[in-house]
Short mmCIF file of C-alpha atoms in Angstrom, two decimals:
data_model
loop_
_atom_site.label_atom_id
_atom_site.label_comp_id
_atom_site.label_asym_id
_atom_site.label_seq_id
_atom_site.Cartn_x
_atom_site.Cartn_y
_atom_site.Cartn_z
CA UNK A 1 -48.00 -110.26 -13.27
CA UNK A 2 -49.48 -108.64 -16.91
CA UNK A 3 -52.87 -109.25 -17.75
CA UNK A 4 -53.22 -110.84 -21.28
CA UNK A 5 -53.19 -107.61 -23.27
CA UNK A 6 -50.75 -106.05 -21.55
CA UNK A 7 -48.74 -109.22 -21.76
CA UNK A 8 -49.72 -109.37 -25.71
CA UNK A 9 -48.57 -105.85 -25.78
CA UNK A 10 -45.16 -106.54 -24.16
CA UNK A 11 -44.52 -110.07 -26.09
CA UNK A 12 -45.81 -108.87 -29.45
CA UNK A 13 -48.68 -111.32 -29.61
CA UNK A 14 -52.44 -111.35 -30.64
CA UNK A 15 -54.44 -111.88 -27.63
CA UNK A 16 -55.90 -114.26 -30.14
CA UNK A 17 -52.53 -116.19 -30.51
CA UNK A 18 -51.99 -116.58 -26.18
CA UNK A 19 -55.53 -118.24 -26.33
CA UNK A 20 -54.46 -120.81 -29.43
CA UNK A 21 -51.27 -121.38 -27.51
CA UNK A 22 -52.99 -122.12 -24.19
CA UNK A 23 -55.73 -124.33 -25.86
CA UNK A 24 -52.88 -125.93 -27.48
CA UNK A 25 -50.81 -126.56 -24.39
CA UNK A 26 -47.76 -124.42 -25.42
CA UNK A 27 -48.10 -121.64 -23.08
CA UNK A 28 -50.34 -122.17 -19.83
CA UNK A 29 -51.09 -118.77 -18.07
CA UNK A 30 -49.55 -118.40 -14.87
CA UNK A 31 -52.85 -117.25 -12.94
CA UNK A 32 -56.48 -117.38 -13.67
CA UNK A 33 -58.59 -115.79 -11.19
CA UNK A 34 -62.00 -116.09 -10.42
CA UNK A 35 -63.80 -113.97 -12.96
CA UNK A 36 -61.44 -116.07 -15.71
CA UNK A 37 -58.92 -113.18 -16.16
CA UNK A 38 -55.44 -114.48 -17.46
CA UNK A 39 -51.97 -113.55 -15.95
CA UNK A 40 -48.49 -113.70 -16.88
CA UNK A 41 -45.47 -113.58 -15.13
CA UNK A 42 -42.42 -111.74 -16.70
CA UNK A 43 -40.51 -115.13 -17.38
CA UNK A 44 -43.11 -116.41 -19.75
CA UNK A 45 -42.12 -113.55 -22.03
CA UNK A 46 -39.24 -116.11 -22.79
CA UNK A 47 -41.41 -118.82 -23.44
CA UNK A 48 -43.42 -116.72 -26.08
CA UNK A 49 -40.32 -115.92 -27.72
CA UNK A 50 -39.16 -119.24 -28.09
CA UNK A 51 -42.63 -120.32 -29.54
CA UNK A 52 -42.62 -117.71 -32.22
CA UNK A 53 -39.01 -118.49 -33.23
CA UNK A 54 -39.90 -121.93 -33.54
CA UNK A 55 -42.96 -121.20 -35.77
CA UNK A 56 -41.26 -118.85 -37.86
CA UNK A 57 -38.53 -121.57 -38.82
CA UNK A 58 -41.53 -124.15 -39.89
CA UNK A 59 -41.75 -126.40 -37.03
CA UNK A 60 -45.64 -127.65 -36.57
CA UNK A 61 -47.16 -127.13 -32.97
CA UNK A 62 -46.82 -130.59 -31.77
CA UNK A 63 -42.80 -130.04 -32.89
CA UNK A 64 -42.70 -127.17 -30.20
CA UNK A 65 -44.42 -129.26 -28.00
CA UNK A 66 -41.82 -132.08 -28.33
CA UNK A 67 -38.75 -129.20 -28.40
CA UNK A 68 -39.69 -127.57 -25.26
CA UNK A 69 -40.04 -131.14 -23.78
CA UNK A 70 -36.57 -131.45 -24.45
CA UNK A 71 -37.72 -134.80 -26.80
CA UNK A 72 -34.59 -135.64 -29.59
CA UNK A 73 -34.27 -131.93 -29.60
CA UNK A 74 -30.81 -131.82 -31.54
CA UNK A 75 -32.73 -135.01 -33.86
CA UNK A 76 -35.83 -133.01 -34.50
CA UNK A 77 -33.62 -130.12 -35.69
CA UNK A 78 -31.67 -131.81 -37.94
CA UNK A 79 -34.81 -133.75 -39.33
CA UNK A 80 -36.36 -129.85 -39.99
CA UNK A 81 -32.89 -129.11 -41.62
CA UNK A 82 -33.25 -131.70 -44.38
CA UNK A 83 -37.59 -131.27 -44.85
CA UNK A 84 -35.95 -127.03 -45.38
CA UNK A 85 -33.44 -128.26 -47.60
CA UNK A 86 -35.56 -130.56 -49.44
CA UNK A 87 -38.24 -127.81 -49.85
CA UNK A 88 -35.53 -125.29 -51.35
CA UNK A 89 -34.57 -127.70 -54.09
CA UNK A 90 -38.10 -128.60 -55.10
CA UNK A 91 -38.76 -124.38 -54.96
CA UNK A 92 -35.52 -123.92 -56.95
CA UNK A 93 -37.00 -126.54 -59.90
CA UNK A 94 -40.11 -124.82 -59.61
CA UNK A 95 -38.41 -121.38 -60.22
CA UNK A 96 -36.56 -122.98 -63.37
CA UNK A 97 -39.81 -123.76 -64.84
CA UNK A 98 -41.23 -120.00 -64.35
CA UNK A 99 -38.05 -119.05 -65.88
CA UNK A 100 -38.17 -121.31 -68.77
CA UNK A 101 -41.94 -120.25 -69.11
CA UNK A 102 -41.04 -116.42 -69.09
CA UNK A 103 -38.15 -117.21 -71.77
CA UNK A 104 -41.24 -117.54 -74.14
CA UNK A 105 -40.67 -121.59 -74.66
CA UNK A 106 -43.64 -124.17 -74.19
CA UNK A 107 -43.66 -126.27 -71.48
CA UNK A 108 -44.18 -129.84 -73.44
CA UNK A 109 -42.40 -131.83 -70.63
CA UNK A 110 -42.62 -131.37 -66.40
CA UNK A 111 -39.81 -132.40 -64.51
CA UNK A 112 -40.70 -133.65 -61.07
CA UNK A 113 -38.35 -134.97 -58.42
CA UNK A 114 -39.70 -137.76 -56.64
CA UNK A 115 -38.52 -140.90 -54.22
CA UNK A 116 -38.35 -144.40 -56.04
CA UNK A 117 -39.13 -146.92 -53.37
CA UNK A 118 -37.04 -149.55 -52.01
CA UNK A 119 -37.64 -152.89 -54.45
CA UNK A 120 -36.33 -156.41 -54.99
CA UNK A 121 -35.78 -156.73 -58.76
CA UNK A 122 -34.48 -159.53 -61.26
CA UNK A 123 -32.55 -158.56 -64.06
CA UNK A 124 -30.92 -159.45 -67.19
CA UNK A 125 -28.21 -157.81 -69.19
CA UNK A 126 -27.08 -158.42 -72.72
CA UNK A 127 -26.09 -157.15 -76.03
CA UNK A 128 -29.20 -155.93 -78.42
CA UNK A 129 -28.51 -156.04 -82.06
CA UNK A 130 -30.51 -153.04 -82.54
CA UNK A 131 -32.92 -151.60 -80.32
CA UNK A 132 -36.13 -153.88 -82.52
CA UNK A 133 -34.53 -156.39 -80.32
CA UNK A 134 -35.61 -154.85 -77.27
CA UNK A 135 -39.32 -156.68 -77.19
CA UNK A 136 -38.19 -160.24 -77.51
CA UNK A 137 -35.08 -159.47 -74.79
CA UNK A 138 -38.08 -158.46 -71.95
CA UNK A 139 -40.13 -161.29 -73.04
CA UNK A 140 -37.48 -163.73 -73.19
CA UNK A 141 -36.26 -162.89 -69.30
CA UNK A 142 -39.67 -162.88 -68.21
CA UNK A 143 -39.75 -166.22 -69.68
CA UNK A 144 -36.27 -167.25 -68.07
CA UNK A 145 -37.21 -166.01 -64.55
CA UNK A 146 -40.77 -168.19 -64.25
CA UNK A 147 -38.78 -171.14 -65.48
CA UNK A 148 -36.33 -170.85 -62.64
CA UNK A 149 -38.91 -169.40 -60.35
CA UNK A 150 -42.58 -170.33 -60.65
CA UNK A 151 -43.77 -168.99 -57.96
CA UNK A 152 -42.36 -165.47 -58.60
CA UNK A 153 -44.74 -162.52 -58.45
CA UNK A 154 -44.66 -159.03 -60.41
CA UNK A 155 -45.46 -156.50 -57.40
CA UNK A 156 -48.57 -154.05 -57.70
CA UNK A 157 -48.52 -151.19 -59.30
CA UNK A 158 -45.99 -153.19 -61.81
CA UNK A 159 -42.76 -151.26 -62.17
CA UNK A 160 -39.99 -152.24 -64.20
CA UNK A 161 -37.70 -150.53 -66.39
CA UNK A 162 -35.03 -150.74 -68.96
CA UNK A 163 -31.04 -149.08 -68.65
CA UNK A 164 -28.57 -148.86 -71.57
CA UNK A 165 -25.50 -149.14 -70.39
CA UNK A 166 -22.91 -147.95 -73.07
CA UNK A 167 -21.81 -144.22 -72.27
CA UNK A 168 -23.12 -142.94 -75.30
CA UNK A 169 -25.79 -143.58 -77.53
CA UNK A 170 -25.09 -146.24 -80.22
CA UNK A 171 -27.88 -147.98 -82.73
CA UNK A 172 -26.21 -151.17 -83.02
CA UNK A 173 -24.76 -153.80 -80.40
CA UNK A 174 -26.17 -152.07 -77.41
CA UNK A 175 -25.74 -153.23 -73.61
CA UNK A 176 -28.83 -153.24 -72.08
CA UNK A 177 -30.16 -154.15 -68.75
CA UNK A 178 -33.73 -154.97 -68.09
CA UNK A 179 -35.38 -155.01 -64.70
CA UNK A 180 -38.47 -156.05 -63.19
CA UNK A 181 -39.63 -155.30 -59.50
CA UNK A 182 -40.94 -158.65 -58.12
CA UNK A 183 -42.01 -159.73 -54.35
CA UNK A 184 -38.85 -161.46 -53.02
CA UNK A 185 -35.55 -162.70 -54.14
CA UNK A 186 -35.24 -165.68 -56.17
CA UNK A 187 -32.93 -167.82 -57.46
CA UNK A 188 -30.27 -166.93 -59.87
CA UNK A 189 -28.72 -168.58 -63.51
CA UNK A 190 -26.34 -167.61 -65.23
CA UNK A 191 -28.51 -164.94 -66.57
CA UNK A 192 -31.09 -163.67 -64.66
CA UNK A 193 -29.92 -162.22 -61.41
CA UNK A 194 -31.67 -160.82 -58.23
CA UNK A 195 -30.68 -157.88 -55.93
CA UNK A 196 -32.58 -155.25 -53.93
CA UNK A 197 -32.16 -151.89 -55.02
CA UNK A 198 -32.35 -149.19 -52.12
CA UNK A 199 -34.92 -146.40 -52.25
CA UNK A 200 -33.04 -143.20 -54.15
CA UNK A 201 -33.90 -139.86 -55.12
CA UNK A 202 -34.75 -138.90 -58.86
CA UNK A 203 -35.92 -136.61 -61.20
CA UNK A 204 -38.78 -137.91 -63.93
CA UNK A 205 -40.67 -136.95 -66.67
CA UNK A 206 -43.25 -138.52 -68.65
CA UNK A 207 -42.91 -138.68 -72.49
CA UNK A 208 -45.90 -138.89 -74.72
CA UNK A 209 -45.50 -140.55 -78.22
CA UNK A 210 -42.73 -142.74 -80.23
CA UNK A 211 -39.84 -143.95 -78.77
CA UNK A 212 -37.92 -142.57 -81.99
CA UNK A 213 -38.12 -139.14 -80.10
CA UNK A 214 -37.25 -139.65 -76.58
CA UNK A 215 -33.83 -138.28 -77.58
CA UNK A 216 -35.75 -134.89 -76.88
CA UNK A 217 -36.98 -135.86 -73.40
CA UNK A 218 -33.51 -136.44 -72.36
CA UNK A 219 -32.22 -133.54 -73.64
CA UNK A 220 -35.00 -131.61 -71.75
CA UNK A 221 -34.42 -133.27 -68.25
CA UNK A 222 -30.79 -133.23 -68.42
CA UNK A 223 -31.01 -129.60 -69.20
CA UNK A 224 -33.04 -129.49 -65.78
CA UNK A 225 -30.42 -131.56 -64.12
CA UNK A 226 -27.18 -129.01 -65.15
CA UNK A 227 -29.14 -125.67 -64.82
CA UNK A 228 -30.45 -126.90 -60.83
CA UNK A 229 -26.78 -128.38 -60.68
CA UNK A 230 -28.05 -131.73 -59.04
CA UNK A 231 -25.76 -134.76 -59.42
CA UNK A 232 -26.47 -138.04 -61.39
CA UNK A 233 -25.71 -141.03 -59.17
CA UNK A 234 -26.86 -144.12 -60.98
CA UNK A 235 -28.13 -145.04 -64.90
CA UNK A 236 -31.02 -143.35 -66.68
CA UNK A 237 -33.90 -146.00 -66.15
CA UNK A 238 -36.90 -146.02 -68.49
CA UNK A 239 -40.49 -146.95 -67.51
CA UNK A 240 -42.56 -148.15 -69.99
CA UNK A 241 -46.30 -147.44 -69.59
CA UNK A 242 -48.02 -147.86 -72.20
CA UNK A 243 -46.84 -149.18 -75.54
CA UNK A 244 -46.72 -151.66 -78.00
CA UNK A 245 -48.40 -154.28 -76.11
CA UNK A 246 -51.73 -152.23 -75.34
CA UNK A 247 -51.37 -149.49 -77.96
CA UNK A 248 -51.76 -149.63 -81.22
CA UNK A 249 -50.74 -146.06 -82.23
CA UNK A 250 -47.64 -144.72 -81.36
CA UNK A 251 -48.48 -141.59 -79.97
CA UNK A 252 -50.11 -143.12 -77.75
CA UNK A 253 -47.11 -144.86 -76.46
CA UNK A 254 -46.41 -143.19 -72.42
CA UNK A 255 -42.49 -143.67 -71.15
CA UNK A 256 -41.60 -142.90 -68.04
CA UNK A 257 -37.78 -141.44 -67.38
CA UNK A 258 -36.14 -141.85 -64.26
CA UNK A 259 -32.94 -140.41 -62.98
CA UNK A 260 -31.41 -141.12 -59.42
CA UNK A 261 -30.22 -138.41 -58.35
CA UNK A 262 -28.38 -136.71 -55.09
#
């Protein structure tokens, strides 16, 4: 048996870190005697080992805890896999912006990557004449869905969001998509539709100002998206904030942009 600074000696340990390991019911000395002296036995040189490892690789002390109960161990590791992952790809975006900051350029836009929720949503899709249409298109669904549904509700915080749908951008005759996040499915017409839409992955920005130049907002983000070579999975959506409806400036207008990503 080693008292506890030979033992911290041998396991290269603080005395300090045995005692936060014992209080924390990771690694219980194998003797206490009378005058409150701590002993180890060789074999729980192992144990200390494992416990550092463990820390050193991120997992939290009630993680070790569960590990060394032998609780979902192969589960638990694969969970810390993704959270590592996860953290190296929001590190890797945050490294792009230090870049693009040390390249001399102002930072007018910040991407962030974020988790839309899971949501039940009508929609409507049609053709837009030009994009002055756009105003009377959400009203006139909103409209559509109450008629069929009066007992639909918007969910809090509101959320809803419009997709254009052609593969490029065009000014006139434009398929468009509008969706609004509501509290349960409903019933469909030949125009308004329901469907739940599963919780994804995407990077957003926020853009400040007319809708005339959110052509530079996209450019930005999808800039982000190639140089951090992350995948687009699903259409563009934009969030619209504040606008027309409570603004009456433009550049006060605030548009959210949304991209699923994987």
């Amino acid at each position: 048996m080693y008292r506890i600074g030979q033992f911290s000696k041998l396991s290269k340990t603080t005395i300090k870190a045995l005692r936060f390991y014992e209080k924390k019911e990771l690694l219980a000395p194998s003797f206490i005697d009378e005058n409150g002296y701590r002993y180890y036995d060789a074999s729980k040189l192992i144990d200390v080992a494992h416990i550092v490892f463990l820390r050193q690789i991120g997992f939290s002390i009630q993680e070790i805890k569960d590990l060394m109960k032998q609780k979902n161990f192969e589960e638990m590791l694969i969970l810390k896999q993704k959270e590592i992952r996860n953290d190296l790809d929001e590190n890797m975006i945050k490294l792009s912006k230090i870049q693009y900051l040390l390249g001399g350029r102002s930072m007018k836009y910040e991407v962030i990557v974020k988790e839309l929720p899971e949501v039940i949503v009508y929609y409507k899709e049609g053709i837009l004449k030009d994009y002055s249409c756009l105003g009377e298109f959400i009203v006139q669904s909103g409209k559509e869905c109450l008629e069929l549904n009066p007992d639909i509700k918007c969910i809090e915080p509101d959320y809803c969001f419009s997709e254009y749908l052609d593969r490029k951008y065009v000014e006139k005759n434009i398929k468009y998509r509008y969706s609004q996040a509501v509290n349960k499915i409903g019933n469909d017409s030949e125009f308004i539709k329901f469907k739940k839409l599963n919780k994804v992955k995407a990077v957003s920005l926020y853009h400040k100002g007319s809708y005339a130049t959110l052509s530079e907002a996209y450019g930005f983000i999808l800039d982000y998206i190639q140089k951090n070579n992350l995948e687009i999975i699903d259409n563009p959506r934009e969030r619209y904030i504040d606008g027309i409806w409570n603004k009456d400036n433009e550049d006060d207008y605030l548009t959210e942009i949304q991209i699923p990503i994987k």
